[in-house]
Short mmCIF file of C-alpha atoms in Angstrom, two decimals:
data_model
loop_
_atom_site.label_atom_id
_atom_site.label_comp_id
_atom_site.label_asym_id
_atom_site.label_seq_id
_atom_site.Cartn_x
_atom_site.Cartn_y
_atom_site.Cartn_z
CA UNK A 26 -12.61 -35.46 9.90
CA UNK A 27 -11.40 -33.17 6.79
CA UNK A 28 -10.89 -29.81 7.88
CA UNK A 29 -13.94 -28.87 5.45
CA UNK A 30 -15.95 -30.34 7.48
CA UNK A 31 -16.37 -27.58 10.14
CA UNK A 32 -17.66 -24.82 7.25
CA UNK A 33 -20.49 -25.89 8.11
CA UNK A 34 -20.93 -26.13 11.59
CA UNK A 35 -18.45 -23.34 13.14
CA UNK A 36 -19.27 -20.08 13.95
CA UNK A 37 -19.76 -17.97 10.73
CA UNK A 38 -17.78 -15.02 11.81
CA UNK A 39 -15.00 -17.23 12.80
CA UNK A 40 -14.92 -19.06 9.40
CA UNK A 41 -14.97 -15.41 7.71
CA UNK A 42 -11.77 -14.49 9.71
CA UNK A 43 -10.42 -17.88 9.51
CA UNK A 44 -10.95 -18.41 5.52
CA UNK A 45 -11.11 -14.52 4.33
CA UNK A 46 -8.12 -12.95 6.13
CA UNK A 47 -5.48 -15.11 4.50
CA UNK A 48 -6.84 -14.70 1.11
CA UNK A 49 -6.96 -10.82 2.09
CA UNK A 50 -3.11 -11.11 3.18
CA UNK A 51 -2.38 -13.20 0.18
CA UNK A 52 -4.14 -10.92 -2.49
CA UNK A 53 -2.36 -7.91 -1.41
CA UNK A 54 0.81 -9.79 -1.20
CA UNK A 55 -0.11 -11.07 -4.63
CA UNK A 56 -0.75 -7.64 -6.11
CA UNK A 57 2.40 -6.43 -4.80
CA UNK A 58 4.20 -7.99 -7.57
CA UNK A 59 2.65 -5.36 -10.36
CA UNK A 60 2.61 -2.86 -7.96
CA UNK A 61 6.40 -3.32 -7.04
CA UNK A 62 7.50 -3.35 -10.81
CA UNK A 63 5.58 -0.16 -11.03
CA UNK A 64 7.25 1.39 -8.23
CA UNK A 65 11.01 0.38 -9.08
CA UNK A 66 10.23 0.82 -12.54
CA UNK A 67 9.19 4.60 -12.32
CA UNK A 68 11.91 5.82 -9.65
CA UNK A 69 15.10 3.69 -11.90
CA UNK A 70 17.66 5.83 -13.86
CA UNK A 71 16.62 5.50 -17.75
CA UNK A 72 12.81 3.99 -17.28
CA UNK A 73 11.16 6.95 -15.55
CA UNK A 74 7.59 7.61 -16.85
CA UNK A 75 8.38 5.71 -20.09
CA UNK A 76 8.81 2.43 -18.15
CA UNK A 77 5.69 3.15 -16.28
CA UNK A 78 3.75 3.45 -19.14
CA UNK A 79 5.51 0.30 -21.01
CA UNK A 80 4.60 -1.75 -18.59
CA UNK A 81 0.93 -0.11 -18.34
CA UNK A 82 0.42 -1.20 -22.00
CA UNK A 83 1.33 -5.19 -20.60
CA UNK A 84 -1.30 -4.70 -17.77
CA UNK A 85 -4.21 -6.18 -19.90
CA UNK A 86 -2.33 -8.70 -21.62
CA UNK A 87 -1.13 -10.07 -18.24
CA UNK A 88 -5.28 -10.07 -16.70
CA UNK A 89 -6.10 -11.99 -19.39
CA UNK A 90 -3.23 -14.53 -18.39
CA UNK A 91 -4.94 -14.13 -15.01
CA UNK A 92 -7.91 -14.90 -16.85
CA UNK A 93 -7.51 -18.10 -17.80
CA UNK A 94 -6.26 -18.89 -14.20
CA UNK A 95 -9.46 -17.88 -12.54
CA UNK A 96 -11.35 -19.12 -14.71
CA UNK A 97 -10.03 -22.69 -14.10
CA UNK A 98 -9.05 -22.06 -10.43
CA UNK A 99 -12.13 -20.59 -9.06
CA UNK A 100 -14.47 -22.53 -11.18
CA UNK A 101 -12.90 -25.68 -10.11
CA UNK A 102 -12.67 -24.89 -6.31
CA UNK A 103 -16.14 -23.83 -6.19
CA UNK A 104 -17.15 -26.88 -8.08
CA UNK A 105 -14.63 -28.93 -5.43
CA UNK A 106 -16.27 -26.83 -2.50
CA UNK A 107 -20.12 -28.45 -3.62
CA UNK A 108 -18.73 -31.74 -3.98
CA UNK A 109 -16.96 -31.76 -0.88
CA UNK A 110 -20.23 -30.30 1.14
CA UNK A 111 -22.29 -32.83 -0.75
CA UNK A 112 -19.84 -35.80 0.30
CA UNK A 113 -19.04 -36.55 -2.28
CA UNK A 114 -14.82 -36.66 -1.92
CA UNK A 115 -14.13 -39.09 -4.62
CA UNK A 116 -15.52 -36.45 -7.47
CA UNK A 117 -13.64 -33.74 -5.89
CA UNK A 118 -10.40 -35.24 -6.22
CA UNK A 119 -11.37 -35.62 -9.97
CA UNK A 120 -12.14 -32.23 -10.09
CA UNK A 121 -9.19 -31.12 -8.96
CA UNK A 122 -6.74 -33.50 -11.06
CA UNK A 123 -8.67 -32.13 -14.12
CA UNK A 124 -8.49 -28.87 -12.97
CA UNK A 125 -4.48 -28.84 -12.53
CA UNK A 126 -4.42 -30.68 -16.63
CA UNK A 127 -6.55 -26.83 -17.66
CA UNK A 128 -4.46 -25.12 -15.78
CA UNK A 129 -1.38 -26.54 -17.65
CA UNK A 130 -2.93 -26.67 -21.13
CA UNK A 131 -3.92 -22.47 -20.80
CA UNK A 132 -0.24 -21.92 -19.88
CA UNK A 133 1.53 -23.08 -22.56
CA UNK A 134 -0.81 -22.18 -24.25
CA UNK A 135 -0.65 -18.44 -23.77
CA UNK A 136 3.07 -18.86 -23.53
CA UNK A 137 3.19 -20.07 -27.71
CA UNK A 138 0.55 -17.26 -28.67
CA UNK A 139 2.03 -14.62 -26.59
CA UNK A 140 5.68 -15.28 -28.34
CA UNK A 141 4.23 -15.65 -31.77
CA UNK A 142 2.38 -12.64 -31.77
CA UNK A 143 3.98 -10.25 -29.15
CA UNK A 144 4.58 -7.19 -31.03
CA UNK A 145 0.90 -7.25 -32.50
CA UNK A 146 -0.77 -7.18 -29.45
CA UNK A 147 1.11 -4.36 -27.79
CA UNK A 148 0.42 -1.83 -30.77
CA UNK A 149 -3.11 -3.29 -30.54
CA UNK A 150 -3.01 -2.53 -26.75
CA UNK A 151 -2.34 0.96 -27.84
CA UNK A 152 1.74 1.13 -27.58
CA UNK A 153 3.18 4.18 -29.15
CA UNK A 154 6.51 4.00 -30.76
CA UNK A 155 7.82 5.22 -27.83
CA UNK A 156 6.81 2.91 -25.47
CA UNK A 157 6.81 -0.30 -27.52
CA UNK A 158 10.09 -1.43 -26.80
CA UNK A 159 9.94 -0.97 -23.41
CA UNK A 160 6.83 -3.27 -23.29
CA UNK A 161 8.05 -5.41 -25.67
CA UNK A 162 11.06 -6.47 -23.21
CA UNK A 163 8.78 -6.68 -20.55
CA UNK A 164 6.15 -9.15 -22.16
CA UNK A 165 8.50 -11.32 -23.55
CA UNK A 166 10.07 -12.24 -20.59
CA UNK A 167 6.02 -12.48 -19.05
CA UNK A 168 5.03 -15.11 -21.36
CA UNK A 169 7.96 -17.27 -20.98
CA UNK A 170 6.56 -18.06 -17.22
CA UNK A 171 2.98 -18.04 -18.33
CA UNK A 172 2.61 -21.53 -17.23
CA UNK A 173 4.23 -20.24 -13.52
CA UNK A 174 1.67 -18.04 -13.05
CA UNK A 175 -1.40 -19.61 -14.69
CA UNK A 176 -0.83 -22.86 -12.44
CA UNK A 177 0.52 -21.16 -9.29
CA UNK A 178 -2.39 -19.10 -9.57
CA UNK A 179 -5.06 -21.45 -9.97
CA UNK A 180 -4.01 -23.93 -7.63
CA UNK A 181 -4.07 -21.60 -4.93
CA UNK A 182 -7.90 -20.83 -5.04
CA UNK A 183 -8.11 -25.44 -4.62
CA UNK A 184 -5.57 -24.77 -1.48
CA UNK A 185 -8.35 -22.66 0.14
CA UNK A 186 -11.14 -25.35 -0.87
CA UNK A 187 -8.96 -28.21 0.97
CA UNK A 188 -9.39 -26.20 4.47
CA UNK A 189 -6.19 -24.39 3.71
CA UNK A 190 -6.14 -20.49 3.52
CA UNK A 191 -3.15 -19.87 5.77
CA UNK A 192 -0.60 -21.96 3.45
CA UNK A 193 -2.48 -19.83 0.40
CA UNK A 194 -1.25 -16.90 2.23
CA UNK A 195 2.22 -18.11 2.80
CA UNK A 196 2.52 -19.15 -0.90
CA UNK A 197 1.67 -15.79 -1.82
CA UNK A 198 4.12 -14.03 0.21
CA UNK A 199 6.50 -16.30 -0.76
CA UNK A 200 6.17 -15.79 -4.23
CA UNK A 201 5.98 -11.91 -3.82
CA UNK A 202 8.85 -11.45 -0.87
CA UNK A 203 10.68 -13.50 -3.48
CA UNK A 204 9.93 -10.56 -6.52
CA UNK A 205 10.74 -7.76 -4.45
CA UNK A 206 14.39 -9.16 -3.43
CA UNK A 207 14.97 -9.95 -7.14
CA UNK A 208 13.49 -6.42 -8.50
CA UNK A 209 16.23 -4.82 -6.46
CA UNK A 210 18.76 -6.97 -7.32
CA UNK A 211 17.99 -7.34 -11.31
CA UNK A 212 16.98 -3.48 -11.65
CA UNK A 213 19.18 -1.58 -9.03
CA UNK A 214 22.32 -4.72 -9.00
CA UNK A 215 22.52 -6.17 -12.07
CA UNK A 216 21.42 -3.60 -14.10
CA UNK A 217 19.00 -5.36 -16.33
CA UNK A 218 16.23 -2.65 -16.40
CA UNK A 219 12.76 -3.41 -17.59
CA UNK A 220 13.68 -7.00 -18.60
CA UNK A 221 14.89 -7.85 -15.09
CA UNK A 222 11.92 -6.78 -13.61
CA UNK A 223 9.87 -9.64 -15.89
CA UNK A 224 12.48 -11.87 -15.03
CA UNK A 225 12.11 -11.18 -10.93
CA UNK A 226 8.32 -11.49 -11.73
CA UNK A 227 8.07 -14.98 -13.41
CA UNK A 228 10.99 -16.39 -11.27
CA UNK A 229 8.87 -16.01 -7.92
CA UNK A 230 5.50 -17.11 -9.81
CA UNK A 231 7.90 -20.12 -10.60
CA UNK A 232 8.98 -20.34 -6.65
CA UNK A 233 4.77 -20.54 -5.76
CA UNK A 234 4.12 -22.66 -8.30
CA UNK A 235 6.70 -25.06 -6.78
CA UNK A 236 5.07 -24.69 -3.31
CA UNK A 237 1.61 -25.47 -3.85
CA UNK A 238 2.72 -28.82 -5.67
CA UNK A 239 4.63 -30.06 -3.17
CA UNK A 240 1.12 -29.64 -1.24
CA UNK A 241 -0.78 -31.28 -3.43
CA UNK A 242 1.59 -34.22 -4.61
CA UNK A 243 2.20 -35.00 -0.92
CA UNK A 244 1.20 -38.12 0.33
CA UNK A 245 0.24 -36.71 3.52
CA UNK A 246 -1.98 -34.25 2.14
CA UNK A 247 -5.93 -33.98 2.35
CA UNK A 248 -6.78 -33.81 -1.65
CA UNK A 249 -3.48 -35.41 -3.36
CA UNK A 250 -3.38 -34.89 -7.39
CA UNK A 251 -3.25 -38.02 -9.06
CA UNK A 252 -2.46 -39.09 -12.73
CA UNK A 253 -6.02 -41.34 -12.86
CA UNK A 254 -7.62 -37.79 -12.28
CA UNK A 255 -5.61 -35.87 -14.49
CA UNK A 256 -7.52 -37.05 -17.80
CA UNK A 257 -9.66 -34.73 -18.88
CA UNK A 258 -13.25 -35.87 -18.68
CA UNK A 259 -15.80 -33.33 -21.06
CA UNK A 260 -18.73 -33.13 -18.84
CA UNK A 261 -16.12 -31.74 -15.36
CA UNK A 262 -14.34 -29.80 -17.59
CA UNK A 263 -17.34 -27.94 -19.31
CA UNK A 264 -18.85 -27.89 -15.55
CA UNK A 265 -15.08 -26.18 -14.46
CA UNK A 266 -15.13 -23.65 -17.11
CA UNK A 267 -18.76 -22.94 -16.63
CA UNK A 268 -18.54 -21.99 -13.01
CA UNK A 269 -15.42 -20.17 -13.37
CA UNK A 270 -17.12 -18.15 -16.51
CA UNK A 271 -17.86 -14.92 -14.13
CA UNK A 272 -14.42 -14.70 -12.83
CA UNK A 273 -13.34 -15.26 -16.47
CA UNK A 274 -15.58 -12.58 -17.68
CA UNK A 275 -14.46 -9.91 -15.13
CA UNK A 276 -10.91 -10.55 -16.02
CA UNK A 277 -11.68 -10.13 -19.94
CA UNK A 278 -13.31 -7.09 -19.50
CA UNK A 279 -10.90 -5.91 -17.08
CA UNK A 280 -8.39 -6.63 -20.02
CA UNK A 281 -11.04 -5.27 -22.57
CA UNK A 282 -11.57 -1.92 -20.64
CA UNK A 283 -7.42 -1.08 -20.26
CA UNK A 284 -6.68 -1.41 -24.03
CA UNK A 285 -9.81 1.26 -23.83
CA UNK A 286 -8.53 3.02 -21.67
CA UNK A 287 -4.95 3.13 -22.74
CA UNK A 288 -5.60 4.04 -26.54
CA UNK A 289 -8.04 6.95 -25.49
CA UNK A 290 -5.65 8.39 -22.92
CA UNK A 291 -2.58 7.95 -25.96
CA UNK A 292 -5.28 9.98 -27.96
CA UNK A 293 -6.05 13.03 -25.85
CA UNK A 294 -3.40 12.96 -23.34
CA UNK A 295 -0.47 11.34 -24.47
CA UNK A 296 1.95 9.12 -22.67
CA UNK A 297 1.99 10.80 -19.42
CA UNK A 298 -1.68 10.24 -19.26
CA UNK A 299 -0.63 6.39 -19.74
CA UNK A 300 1.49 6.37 -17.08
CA UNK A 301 -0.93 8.01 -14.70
CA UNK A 302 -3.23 5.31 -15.32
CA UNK A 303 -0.61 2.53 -14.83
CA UNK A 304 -0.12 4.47 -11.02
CA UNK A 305 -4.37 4.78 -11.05
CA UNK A 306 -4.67 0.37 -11.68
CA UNK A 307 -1.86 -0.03 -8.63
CA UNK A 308 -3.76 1.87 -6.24
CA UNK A 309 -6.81 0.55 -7.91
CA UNK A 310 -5.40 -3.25 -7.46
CA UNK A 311 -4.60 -2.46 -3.87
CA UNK A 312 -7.75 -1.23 -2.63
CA UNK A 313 -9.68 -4.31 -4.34
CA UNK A 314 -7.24 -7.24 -3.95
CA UNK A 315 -8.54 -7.14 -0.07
CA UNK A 316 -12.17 -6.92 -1.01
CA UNK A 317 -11.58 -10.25 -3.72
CA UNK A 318 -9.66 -12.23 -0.94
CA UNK A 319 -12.76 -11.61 1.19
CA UNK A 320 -14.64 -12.53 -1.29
CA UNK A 321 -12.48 -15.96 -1.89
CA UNK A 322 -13.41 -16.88 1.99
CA UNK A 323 -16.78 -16.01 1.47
CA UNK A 324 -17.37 -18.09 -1.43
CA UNK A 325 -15.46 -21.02 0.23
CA UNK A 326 -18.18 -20.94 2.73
CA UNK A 327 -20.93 -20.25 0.86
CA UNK A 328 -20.32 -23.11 -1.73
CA UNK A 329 -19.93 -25.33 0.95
CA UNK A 330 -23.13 -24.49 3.16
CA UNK A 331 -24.86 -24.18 -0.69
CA UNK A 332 -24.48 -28.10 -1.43
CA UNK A 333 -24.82 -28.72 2.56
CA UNK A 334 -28.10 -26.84 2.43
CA UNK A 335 -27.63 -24.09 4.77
CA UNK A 336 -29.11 -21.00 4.00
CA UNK A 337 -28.97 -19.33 6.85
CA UNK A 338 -25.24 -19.74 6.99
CA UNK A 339 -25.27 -18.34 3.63
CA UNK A 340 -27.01 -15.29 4.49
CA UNK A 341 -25.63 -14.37 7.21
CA UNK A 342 -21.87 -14.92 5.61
CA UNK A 343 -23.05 -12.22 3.27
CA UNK A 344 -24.05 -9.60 5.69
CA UNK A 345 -21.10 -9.68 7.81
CA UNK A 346 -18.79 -9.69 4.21
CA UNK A 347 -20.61 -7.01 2.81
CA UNK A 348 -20.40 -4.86 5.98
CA UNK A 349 -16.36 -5.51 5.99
CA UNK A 350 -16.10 -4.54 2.31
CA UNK A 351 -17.81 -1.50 2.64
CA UNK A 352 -16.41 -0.03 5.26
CA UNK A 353 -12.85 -0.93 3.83
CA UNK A 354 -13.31 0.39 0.23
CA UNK A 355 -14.78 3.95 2.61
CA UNK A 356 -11.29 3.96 3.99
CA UNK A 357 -9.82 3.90 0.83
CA UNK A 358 -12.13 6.34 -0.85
CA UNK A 359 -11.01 8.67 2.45
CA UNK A 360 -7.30 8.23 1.74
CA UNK A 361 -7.90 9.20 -1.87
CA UNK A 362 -9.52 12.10 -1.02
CA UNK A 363 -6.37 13.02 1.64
CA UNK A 364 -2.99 12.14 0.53
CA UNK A 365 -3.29 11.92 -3.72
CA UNK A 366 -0.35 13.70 -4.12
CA UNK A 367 1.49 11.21 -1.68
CA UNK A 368 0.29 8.48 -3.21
CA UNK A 369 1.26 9.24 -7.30
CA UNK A 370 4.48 10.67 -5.30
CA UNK A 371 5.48 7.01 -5.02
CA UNK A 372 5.98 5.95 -8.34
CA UNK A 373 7.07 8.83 -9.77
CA UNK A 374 7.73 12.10 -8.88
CA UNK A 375 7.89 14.60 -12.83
CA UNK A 376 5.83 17.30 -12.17
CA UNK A 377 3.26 16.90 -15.10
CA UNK A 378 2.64 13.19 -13.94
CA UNK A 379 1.88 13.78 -10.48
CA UNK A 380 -0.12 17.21 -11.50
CA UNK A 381 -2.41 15.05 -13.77
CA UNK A 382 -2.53 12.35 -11.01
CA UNK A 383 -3.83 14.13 -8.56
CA UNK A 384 -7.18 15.10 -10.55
CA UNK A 385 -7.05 11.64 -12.05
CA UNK A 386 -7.08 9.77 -8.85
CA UNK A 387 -9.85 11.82 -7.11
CA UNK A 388 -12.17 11.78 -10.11
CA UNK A 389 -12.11 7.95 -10.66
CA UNK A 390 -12.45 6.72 -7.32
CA UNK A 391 -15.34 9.29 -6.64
CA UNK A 392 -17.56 5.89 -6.09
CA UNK A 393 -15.54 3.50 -4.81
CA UNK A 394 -17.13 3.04 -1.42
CA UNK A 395 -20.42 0.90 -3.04
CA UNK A 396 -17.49 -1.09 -5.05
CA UNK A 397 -16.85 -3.71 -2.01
CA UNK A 398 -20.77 -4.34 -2.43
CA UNK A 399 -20.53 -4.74 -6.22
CA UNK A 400 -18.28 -7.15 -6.13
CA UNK A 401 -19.57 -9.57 -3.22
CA UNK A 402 -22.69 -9.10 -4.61
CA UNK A 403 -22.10 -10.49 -8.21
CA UNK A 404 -19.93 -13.26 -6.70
CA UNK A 405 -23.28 -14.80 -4.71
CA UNK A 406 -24.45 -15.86 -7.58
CA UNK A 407 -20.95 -18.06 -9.15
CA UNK A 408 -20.90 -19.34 -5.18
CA UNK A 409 -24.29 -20.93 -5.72
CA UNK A 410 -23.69 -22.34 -8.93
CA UNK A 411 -25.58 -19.66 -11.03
CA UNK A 412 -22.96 -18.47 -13.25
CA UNK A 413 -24.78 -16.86 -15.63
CA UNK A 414 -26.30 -14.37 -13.25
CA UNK A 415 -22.69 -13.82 -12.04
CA UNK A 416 -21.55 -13.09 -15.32
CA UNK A 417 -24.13 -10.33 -16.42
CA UNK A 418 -23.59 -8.80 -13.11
CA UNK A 419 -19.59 -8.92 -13.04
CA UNK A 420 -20.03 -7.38 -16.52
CA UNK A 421 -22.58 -4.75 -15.82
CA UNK A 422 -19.41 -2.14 -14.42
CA UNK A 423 -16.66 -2.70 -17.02
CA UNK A 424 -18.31 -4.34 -20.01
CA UNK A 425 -21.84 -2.94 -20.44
CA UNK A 426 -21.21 0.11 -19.01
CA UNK A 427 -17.97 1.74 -18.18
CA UNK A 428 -16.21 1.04 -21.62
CA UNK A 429 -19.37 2.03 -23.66
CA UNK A 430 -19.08 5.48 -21.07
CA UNK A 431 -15.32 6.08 -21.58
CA UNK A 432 -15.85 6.33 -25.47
CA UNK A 433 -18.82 8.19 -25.30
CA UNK A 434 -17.77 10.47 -22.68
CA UNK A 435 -14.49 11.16 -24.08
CA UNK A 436 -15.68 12.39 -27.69
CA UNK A 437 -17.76 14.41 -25.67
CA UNK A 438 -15.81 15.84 -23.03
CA UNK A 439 -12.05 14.79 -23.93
CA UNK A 440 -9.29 13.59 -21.55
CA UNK A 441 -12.24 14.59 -18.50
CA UNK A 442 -14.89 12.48 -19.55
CA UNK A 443 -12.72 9.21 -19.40
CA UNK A 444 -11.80 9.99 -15.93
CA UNK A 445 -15.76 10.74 -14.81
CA UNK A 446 -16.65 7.58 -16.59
CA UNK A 447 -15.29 5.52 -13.75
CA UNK A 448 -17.27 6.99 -10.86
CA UNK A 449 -20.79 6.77 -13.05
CA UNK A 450 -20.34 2.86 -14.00
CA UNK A 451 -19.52 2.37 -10.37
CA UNK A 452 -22.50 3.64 -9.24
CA UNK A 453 -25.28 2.79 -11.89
CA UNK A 454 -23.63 -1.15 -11.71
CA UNK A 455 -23.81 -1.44 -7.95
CA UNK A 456 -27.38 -0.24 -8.28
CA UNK A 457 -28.21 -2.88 -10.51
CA UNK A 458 -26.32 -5.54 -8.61
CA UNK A 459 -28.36 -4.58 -5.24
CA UNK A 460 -31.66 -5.67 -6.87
CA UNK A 461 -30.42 -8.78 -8.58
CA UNK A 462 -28.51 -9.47 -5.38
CA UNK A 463 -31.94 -8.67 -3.07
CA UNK A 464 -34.37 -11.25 -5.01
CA UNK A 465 -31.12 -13.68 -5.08
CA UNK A 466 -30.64 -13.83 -1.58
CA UNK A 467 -34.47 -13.97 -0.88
CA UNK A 468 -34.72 -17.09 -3.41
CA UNK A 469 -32.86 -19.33 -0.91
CA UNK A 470 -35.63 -21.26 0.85
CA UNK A 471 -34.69 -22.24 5.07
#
């Protein structure tokens, strides 16, 4: 029997725990790597604040690498998910070899553009002549292992499909236990500054990447990618991309909203404002990462009980996973509220930074406890195979409403009304996800 199998006939909270807390584990582990660079970054001799904002300007070219990844990994594991629940094994292998041939195609991919047109896209990003050419010698080095993380990545969202969350967690820590030792070592040992931290950061991307392979070109393993599956067949591949559209879009607009972000903080608060915001996406990264590895295991299962037919599964997966993010992204709104002072403390301690922080961070996490809803919410829909709900709703917070806020706001209001445009997109899109997400979950017939 394939370990699949028991999604849908185990107890639901027990698959939740079971699926959902090593994608929790791993996300956080996986968001250390950013979060690390940050925080070595901003306390080293010669980087300071200027670092932190260097690599700040990098943060949306590197979630639209992530991009591409999601979009091929979670598309094809929820595609791999239905197949599996439908029985059909033999088409989920051949989703999965095609899925590993994207994954490989967007890296180098990314990896030619990225080289080609580096200094470009930073000053398009909104690097100031100050802070280019510490971004620069962070990116470069980024794009070299874009194929590391792209495929690493990816592969890790079919490694929970196969019945296998806990060596998804293990690949993650490996890869970021693996960062951290080298951060110190480049940065603090070797002296290579901002360069070395890119260097730690694709070297441990390459260490996963190497991992989850030897999973899946194991003989012993349950789904084994194989070169007759590799060839990329139209029909999966639009089928691939079309599920993994929502996780695509969120990433895009994620990417979309920090060159907004970054060019209107340059504008009316300079480059300490940019740095604030690189400390603002950390915390920001560490408070969601748990609420999107929940949401991995809850899609898992709901794909699954989706193409077995069992709705009731489905529902109640989403009560119990909506409940958990909730309360979690309350705790974090709590700590926000608490310690701000602590928290900016960590990554850098100039006066005007953490002075600036401190409002910052209160103001835009003012809604962040209906976030965990939000995001669960819009992710039903790509679990069910209706990505085009998905995508309207994973857009309705950064696309359609807190970018258009952040440059109304700010011509209005200045440096103020960028940081109150956060808490009013959180809001309004979590209000229109909970009636899209009511009639959505009523639509399930059983």
């Amino acid at each position: 029997m394939r370990k699949t199998d028991s999604l849908g006939t185990d107890r639901v909270s027990a698959l939740l725990v079971r699926f959902s807390f090593p994608a929790i584990v791993g996300m956080v582990v996986n968001a250390l790597y950013n979060v690390v660079d940050r925080v070595f970054i901003g306390n080293a001799p010669g980087l300071g604040a200027h670092g932190l904002a260097g690599i700040t300007i990098g943060f949306p070219i590197m979630i639209a690498l992530q991009s591409i990844a999601l979009m091929i990994g979670v598309g094809g594991a929820t595609l791999f998910s239905i197949k599996l629940g439908e029985g059909k094994n033999e088409q989920a292998l051949e989703v999965l070899g095609n899925g590993f041939s994207l994954l490989l195609v967007g890296g180098t991919i990314f990896l030619l553009l990225g080289q080609v047109f580096l200094f470009p896209l930073l000053q398009l990003f909104g690097a100031s002549d100050v802070i280019l050419p510490y971004s620069a010698a962070y990116m470069r080095v980024i794009f070299f292992g874009a194929i590391f993380q792209v495929t690493s990545m990816g592969l890790n969202n079919f490694l929970r499909a196969d019945g296998q969350p806990k060596l998804a967690m293990i690949t993650m820590f490996m890869g970021a236990g693996t960062n951290i030792v080298l951060d110190a070592l480049f940065i603090y040992g070797l002296k290579m500054g901002i360069t070395g931290a890119a260097l730690a950061t694709i070297l441990a991307q390459g260490a996963s990447m190497t991992w989850i392979l030897f999973y899946f070109l194991n003989r012993r393993s349950q789904s084994r990618i194989r070169w007759k599956y590799m060839r990329l067949r139209p029909a999966m591949v639009q089928n691939i991309l079309l599920l993994g559209l929502p996780s695509f879009a969120l990433q895009i607009s994620n990417s979309i909203l920090g060159v907004v972000v970054n060019r209107s903080l340059l504008l009316h608060g300079g480059d300490i404002a940019v740095s604030v915001m690189g400390v603002i996406n950390s915390v920001q990264t560490l408070i969601l990462m748990p609420i999107i590895g929940l949401d991995q295991g809850v899609r898992t299962i709901v794909s699954f009980n989706f193409g077995a037919r069992r709705h009731d599964r489905i529902r109640e997966t989403e009560r119990l996973a909506i409940t958990a993010a909730t309360l979690y992204a309350l705790i974090g709104w709590v700590l926000t509220r608490l310690f701000p002072v602590q928290i900016i403390s960590i990554f850098n301690r100039e006066p005007d930074l953490v002075r600036f922080g401190v409002t910052a961070i209160r103001v835009w996490f003012w809604c962040l406890p209906v976030v965990g809803f939000q995001v669960l919410g819009a992710n039903f829909f790509q679990a069910i195979g209706r990505p085009g709900s998905a995508i309207v709703l994973t857009l309705a917070r950064q696309g359609f409403l807190l970018v258009p806020a952040i440059l109304l706001f700010s011509r209005q209001w200045g440096i103020d009304g960028i940081l109150y445009a956060a808490p009013f997109a959180d809001g309004l899109s979590a209000l229109i996800t909970a009636i899209s997400f009511y009639f959505g979950i009523r639509s399930l017939a059983g």
